[in-house]
Amino acid sequence: MDAVILTGQKLIDEEHGQTQNINQHLTELEDILNKLVEAANEKSDRLKEATDGQTYMRGLEEIDMWVNDVENTLTNDDYGKDMTSVQNLQKKQQLLENEFSLKKDRIDQLSKDAEHFQQIGHFDSNNILKKQIQLVTRFQSLLDPLQQKKEKLTASAEFQRLLHNIEDEEAWIREKEPSIMSTNRGRDLIGVQNLLRKHQGLMGELQSHESQIRTVCNEGEDMINQGHFASAEIKKHIVNLQSKWQNLKEVSVQRKHDLEDSLQAQQYFSDGKEVESWIHEKEPVAQSTDYGRDEDSCNALYKKHQQLFNDINAFNRI
C-alpha cells in the first residue's frame, strides 16, 4: 500500500498527464486506508474488551462456584456427635470465615472493575454490572447463615461439655453405689461400728458433692432457658442424673437406718453375752452349798454372799 502511494506521489511530482486522476485515486486510497486502520483499531479495542470481559466473567464464575459450595456447607445440619467432631467442625468454620475475608476483598475488586467497565463504555458493561450485583447479593446473603452456623457450633460444644460433665457425675455415683447399696450389716458389734463409721464418711462425701451435682444441673437448665437447640436432650440427661442422685441419697439414708438398727441389735446381743458371762461368773457363789463349819467361816461366807447381792443390785441398775 505504501509503495502504491509513493508511486502515485512520484507521478504527480513528475507532472504526469493523469495527475488529477492520480491525485483523486490517492485521496480515495488514503481514505480507504484510514477507514481500514480505524476499523482495525476499533476491532482491536473490541477484542480487548471481549478478552477483559471474559476474564472478568471467569472471576465471577469462580466466586459463584465458591458461593454454591458455601451454601451447601452452611445448610448442613451436622453439628458434631462428640467433642472431637465438634472441634473439627469449628476448625473448618474458622477456615471458612478466613476464606470469607479473602473472597470479600476479591468481590470488592470485581465491583470496582464493573464500575470501570461502565465508565469506559464497555460493550457488555450492563450485563457485567448485572452479574456483579447478583454475586454481591448472594455473597451478602451468606453472612447471617455463617454467623448462625458459628453460634450453633459454639452451642454444640457447650452441649458436649455438659454431657461430659454429666457422665463424670454419673461415674462418681456408680463408684459410690456398691458401698452405699451394700447389704452387709456386720456380724458383730465391732463390725457394725466399723461399717457405720465408714458409711457416715460416705454420707459426708455425698453432702460435699451435692453442690457439684447442682452446678452441672443448673448449667443444663440455663442452656434450656436460653433456647438451646438440644434442649430436649439436655432435659432428658438432667432428669436422669437427678433421678440417680436422689436414689443414691435415699439408699444412703436407708443404709444408715439399717446399720443403726443392726448396731442396736448387736449392742443388745453384746450386752446379753456380757450379762450371761457375769451370771456364769456369779453362779458358783450363789449355788454354793458351803455354809461354813464354824462362826468365822460362816461370817466370811455371809459377807461374800452379801457382796453378791450388792453386785446383783448394782448390775441391775446398769
mmCIF file of N, CA and C in Angstrom, residues 8 19 41 52 61 64 75 102 110 115 139 149 155 174 190 255 261 271 284 294 309 318:
data_model
loop_
_atom_site.group_PDB
_atom_site.id
_atom_site.type_symbol
_atom_site.label_atom_id
_atom_site.label_comp_id
_atom_site.label_asym_id
_atom_site.label_seq_id
_atom_site.Cartn_x
_atom_site.Cartn_y
_atom_site.Cartn_z
ATOM 1 N N GLY A 8 2.324 6.822 -6.857
ATOM 2 C CA GLY A 8 1.366 7.846 -7.287
ATOM 3 C C GLY A 8 1.878 9.237 -6.999
ATOM 4 N N THR A 19 -2.309 13.462 -13.763
ATOM 5 C CA THR A 19 -2.066 13.905 -12.380
ATOM 6 C C THR A 19 -3.354 14.068 -11.588
ATOM 7 N N ASN A 41 -8.434 -0.672 14.427
ATOM 8 C CA ASN A 41 -8.266 -0.222 15.818
ATOM 9 C C ASN A 41 -9.515 -0.495 16.648
ATOM 10 N N ASP A 52 -11.130 -8.814 28.146
ATOM 11 C CA ASP A 52 -11.274 -8.331 29.527
ATOM 12 C C ASP A 52 -12.590 -8.808 30.138
ATOM 13 N N GLU A 61 -17.434 -16.298 37.888
ATOM 14 C CA GLU A 61 -17.849 -17.704 37.937
ATOM 15 C C GLU A 61 -17.118 -18.459 39.048
ATOM 16 N N ASP A 64 -18.727 -17.494 42.152
ATOM 17 C CA ASP A 64 -20.080 -18.044 42.165
ATOM 18 C C ASP A 64 -20.061 -19.530 42.546
ATOM 19 N N THR A 75 -25.885 -25.131 54.968
ATOM 20 C CA THR A 75 -27.201 -25.761 55.138
ATOM 21 C C THR A 75 -27.075 -27.172 55.718
ATOM 22 N N LEU A 102 -11.054 -13.183 52.548
ATOM 23 C CA LEU A 102 -10.299 -13.104 51.290
ATOM 24 C C LEU A 102 -11.242 -12.922 50.102
ATOM 25 N N LEU A 110 -13.831 -6.878 42.102
ATOM 26 C CA LEU A 110 -14.719 -7.122 40.963
ATOM 27 C C LEU A 110 -15.767 -6.020 40.837
ATOM 28 N N GLU A 115 -17.577 -1.209 37.773
ATOM 29 C CA GLU A 115 -17.784 0.242 37.682
ATOM 30 C C GLU A 115 -16.888 0.849 36.606
ATOM 31 N N PHE A 139 -23.473 -13.251 47.967
ATOM 32 C CA PHE A 139 -22.395 -13.280 48.964
ATOM 33 C C PHE A 139 -22.897 -12.726 50.293
ATOM 34 N N LYS A 149 -24.278 -20.513 61.899
ATOM 35 C CA LYS A 149 -23.537 -21.779 61.956
ATOM 36 C C LYS A 149 -22.491 -21.723 63.065
ATOM 37 N N ALA A 155 -22.747 -23.608 70.524
ATOM 38 C CA ALA A 155 -23.756 -24.239 71.388
ATOM 39 C C ALA A 155 -23.563 -25.754 71.438
ATOM 40 N N ARG A 174 -21.807 -44.095 90.245
ATOM 41 C CA ARG A 174 -21.585 -45.545 90.096
ATOM 42 C C ARG A 174 -20.462 -46.034 91.007
ATOM 43 N N ILE A 190 -18.375 -54.790 116.769
ATOM 44 C CA ILE A 190 -17.248 -54.033 116.195
ATOM 45 C C ILE A 190 -17.406 -53.901 114.684
ATOM 46 N N ARG A 255 -29.612 -47.044 104.231
ATOM 47 C CA ARG A 255 -28.454 -47.817 104.695
ATOM 48 C C ARG A 255 -28.052 -47.379 106.105
ATOM 49 N N ASP A 261 -30.015 -49.868 113.096
ATOM 50 C CA ASP A 261 -30.809 -50.981 113.638
ATOM 51 C C ASP A 261 -29.904 -52.162 113.977
ATOM 52 N N ASP A 271 -24.525 -56.973 124.988
ATOM 53 C CA ASP A 271 -24.899 -56.795 126.403
ATOM 54 C C ASP A 271 -25.408 -58.106 126.985
ATOM 55 N N PRO A 284 -21.424 -69.917 140.689
ATOM 56 C CA PRO A 284 -20.793 -70.790 141.704
ATOM 57 C C PRO A 284 -20.973 -70.273 143.124
ATOM 58 N N ASP A 294 -17.702 -73.164 161.004
ATOM 59 C CA ASP A 294 -17.614 -72.516 162.320
ATOM 60 C C ASP A 294 -18.079 -71.085 162.153
ATOM 61 N N PHE A 309 -25.178 -59.981 146.602
ATOM 62 C CA PHE A 309 -26.418 -59.200 146.490
ATOM 63 C C PHE A 309 -26.130 -57.768 146.038
ATOM 64 N N ILE A 318 -27.445 -50.961 135.955
ATOM 65 C CA ILE A 318 -26.702 -50.589 134.737
ATOM 66 C C ILE A 318 -27.641 -50.551 133.545
#
